[in-house]
Amino acid sequence: MALLYYIVDSETAIERGYADLTLILRPDIRRYRLLDHVLEFKHLRWEELGMKGEEGRGLAREVLRGLPPVAARLAEAERQLARYRQALERAYGERLKLRTHAVVCIELERLVW
């Protein structure tokens, strides 16, 4: 299982923030061509998008991504991820092969990234 390659942590304290989910490669696995990951999740309700779930469930991810509330939450997550990246790069140096992922969850029904 791929997760055996990672140190998985939820709400990881990184300087003055908390990353929602981190997957940092174990030191003994760094020789492989695997990546480190940090995910930042934001949540929205359908009402915040001005629609009901029935309306939004069928929309393409790109359409949802273009909605102002979703775009704003994604931008907020990206700003947080930029801060986390800087802190993790200071801690791990060049060993870190980090990918960051901003994700908006709409009512636990849809994911937009």
Tab-separated table of C-alpha atoms in Angstrom:
chain	number	residue	atom	x	y	z
A	1	MET	CA	0.000	0.000	0.000
A	2	ALA	CA	1.375	3.405	-1.014
A	3	LEU	CA	0.603	5.024	2.338
A	4	LEU	CA	3.287	2.851	3.914
A	5	TYR	CA	5.797	5.091	2.135
A	6	TYR	CA	4.553	8.210	3.918
A	7	ILE	CA	4.335	9.821	7.300
A	8	VAL	CA	0.659	10.807	7.199
A	9	ASP	CA	-0.561	13.530	9.522
A	10	SER	CA	-3.783	15.476	9.924
A	11	GLU	CA	-3.797	19.074	11.168
A	12	THR	CA	-0.011	19.246	11.076
A	13	ALA	CA	1.293	22.321	12.893
A	14	ILE	CA	3.431	24.291	10.449
A	15	GLU	CA	4.698	27.506	11.969
A	16	ARG	CA	1.516	29.451	12.811
A	17	GLY	CA	-0.903	27.355	10.814
A	18	TYR	CA	-2.255	23.848	10.506
A	19	ALA	CA	-2.108	21.965	7.228
A	20	ASP	CA	-5.176	19.787	6.813
A	21	LEU	CA	-3.326	16.731	5.524
A	22	THR	CA	0.370	16.061	4.968
A	23	LEU	CA	1.975	13.065	3.322
A	24	ILE	CA	5.731	13.379	3.813
A	25	LEU	CA	7.962	10.599	2.536
A	26	ARG	CA	9.656	8.507	5.170
A	27	PRO	CA	13.433	9.062	5.250
A	28	ASP	CA	14.150	5.484	4.135
A	29	ILE	CA	11.887	5.915	1.079
A	30	ARG	CA	13.381	9.176	-0.244
A	31	ARG	CA	15.562	7.289	-2.728
A	32	TYR	CA	12.466	6.489	-4.808
A	33	ARG	CA	10.847	8.901	-7.236
A	34	LEU	CA	7.865	9.623	-5.015
A	35	LEU	CA	6.508	13.040	-4.058
A	36	ASP	CA	5.625	14.714	-0.769
A	37	HIS	CA	2.099	16.161	-0.585
A	38	VAL	CA	0.225	18.769	1.426
A	39	LEU	CA	-3.523	19.189	1.021
A	40	GLU	CA	-5.572	22.137	2.228
A	41	PHE	CA	-9.347	21.678	2.304
A	42	LYS	CA	-12.021	24.371	2.318
A	43	HIS	CA	-15.732	23.771	2.728
A	44	LEU	CA	-18.764	25.400	1.116
A	45	ARG	CA	-22.484	24.799	1.362
A	46	TRP	CA	-24.657	24.733	-1.747
A	47	GLU	CA	-26.529	27.741	-0.370
A	48	GLU	CA	-23.287	29.750	-0.445
A	49	LEU	CA	-23.192	29.079	-4.177
A	50	GLY	CA	-26.789	30.227	-4.585
A	51	MET	CA	-28.077	26.795	-5.536
A	52	LYS	CA	-29.443	23.542	-4.221
A	53	GLY	CA	-27.526	20.295	-4.302
A	54	GLU	CA	-29.659	18.902	-7.115
A	55	GLU	CA	-28.596	21.804	-9.332
A	56	GLY	CA	-24.910	21.594	-8.545
A	57	ARG	CA	-24.326	17.859	-8.537
A	58	GLY	CA	-24.407	17.635	-12.323
A	59	LEU	CA	-22.151	20.619	-13.011
A	60	ALA	CA	-18.683	19.986	-14.396
A	61	ARG	CA	-15.780	20.565	-12.027
A	62	GLU	CA	-14.533	23.391	-14.278
A	63	VAL	CA	-17.895	25.165	-14.004
A	64	LEU	CA	-17.878	24.847	-10.209
A	65	ARG	CA	-14.261	26.022	-10.123
A	66	GLY	CA	-15.287	29.220	-11.928
A	67	LEU	CA	-17.931	30.199	-9.385
A	68	PRO	CA	-16.715	33.180	-7.305
A	69	PRO	CA	-17.148	31.542	-3.863
A	70	VAL	CA	-15.274	28.424	-5.007
A	71	ALA	CA	-12.534	30.474	-6.655
A	72	ALA	CA	-12.169	32.544	-3.478
A	73	ARG	CA	-11.807	29.443	-1.278
A	74	LEU	CA	-9.303	27.917	-3.683
A	75	ALA	CA	-7.278	31.141	-3.628
A	76	GLU	CA	-7.385	31.177	0.183
A	77	ALA	CA	-6.145	27.580	0.285
A	78	GLU	CA	-3.368	28.382	-2.226
A	79	ARG	CA	-2.160	31.271	-0.031
A	80	GLN	CA	-2.015	28.965	2.975
A	81	LEU	CA	-0.201	26.308	0.963
A	82	ALA	CA	2.406	28.848	-0.152
A	83	ARG	CA	3.187	29.604	3.520
A	84	TYR	CA	3.337	25.902	4.377
A	85	ARG	CA	5.631	25.258	1.404
A	86	GLN	CA	8.121	27.867	2.603
A	87	ALA	CA	8.192	26.419	6.113
A	88	LEU	CA	8.537	22.828	4.911
A	89	GLU	CA	11.295	23.746	2.463
A	90	ARG	CA	13.201	25.369	5.315
A	91	ALA	CA	12.730	22.227	7.426
A	92	TYR	CA	13.491	19.591	4.767
A	93	GLY	CA	15.684	21.486	2.321
A	94	GLU	CA	16.347	20.045	-1.109
A	95	ARG	CA	15.192	16.568	-0.059
A	96	LEU	CA	11.583	17.762	-0.233
A	97	LYS	CA	9.749	17.021	-3.496
A	98	LEU	CA	6.566	18.824	-2.535
A	99	ARG	CA	3.276	19.034	-4.369
A	100	THR	CA	0.497	21.090	-2.848
A	101	HIS	CA	-3.219	20.599	-3.448
A	102	ALA	CA	-6.012	23.087	-2.744
A	103	VAL	CA	-9.395	21.348	-2.540
A	104	VAL	CA	-12.873	22.780	-2.012
A	105	CYS	CA	-15.449	20.384	-0.672
A	106	ILE	CA	-19.059	21.284	-1.383
A	107	GLU	CA	-21.376	19.697	1.193
A	108	LEU	CA	-19.249	16.520	1.256
A	109	GLU	CA	-20.754	15.772	-2.182
A	110	ARG	CA	-18.373	17.395	-4.647
A	111	LEU	CA	-14.650	18.078	-4.683
A	112	VAL	CA	-13.135	20.900	-6.705
A	113	TRP	CA	-9.410	21.362	-7.128
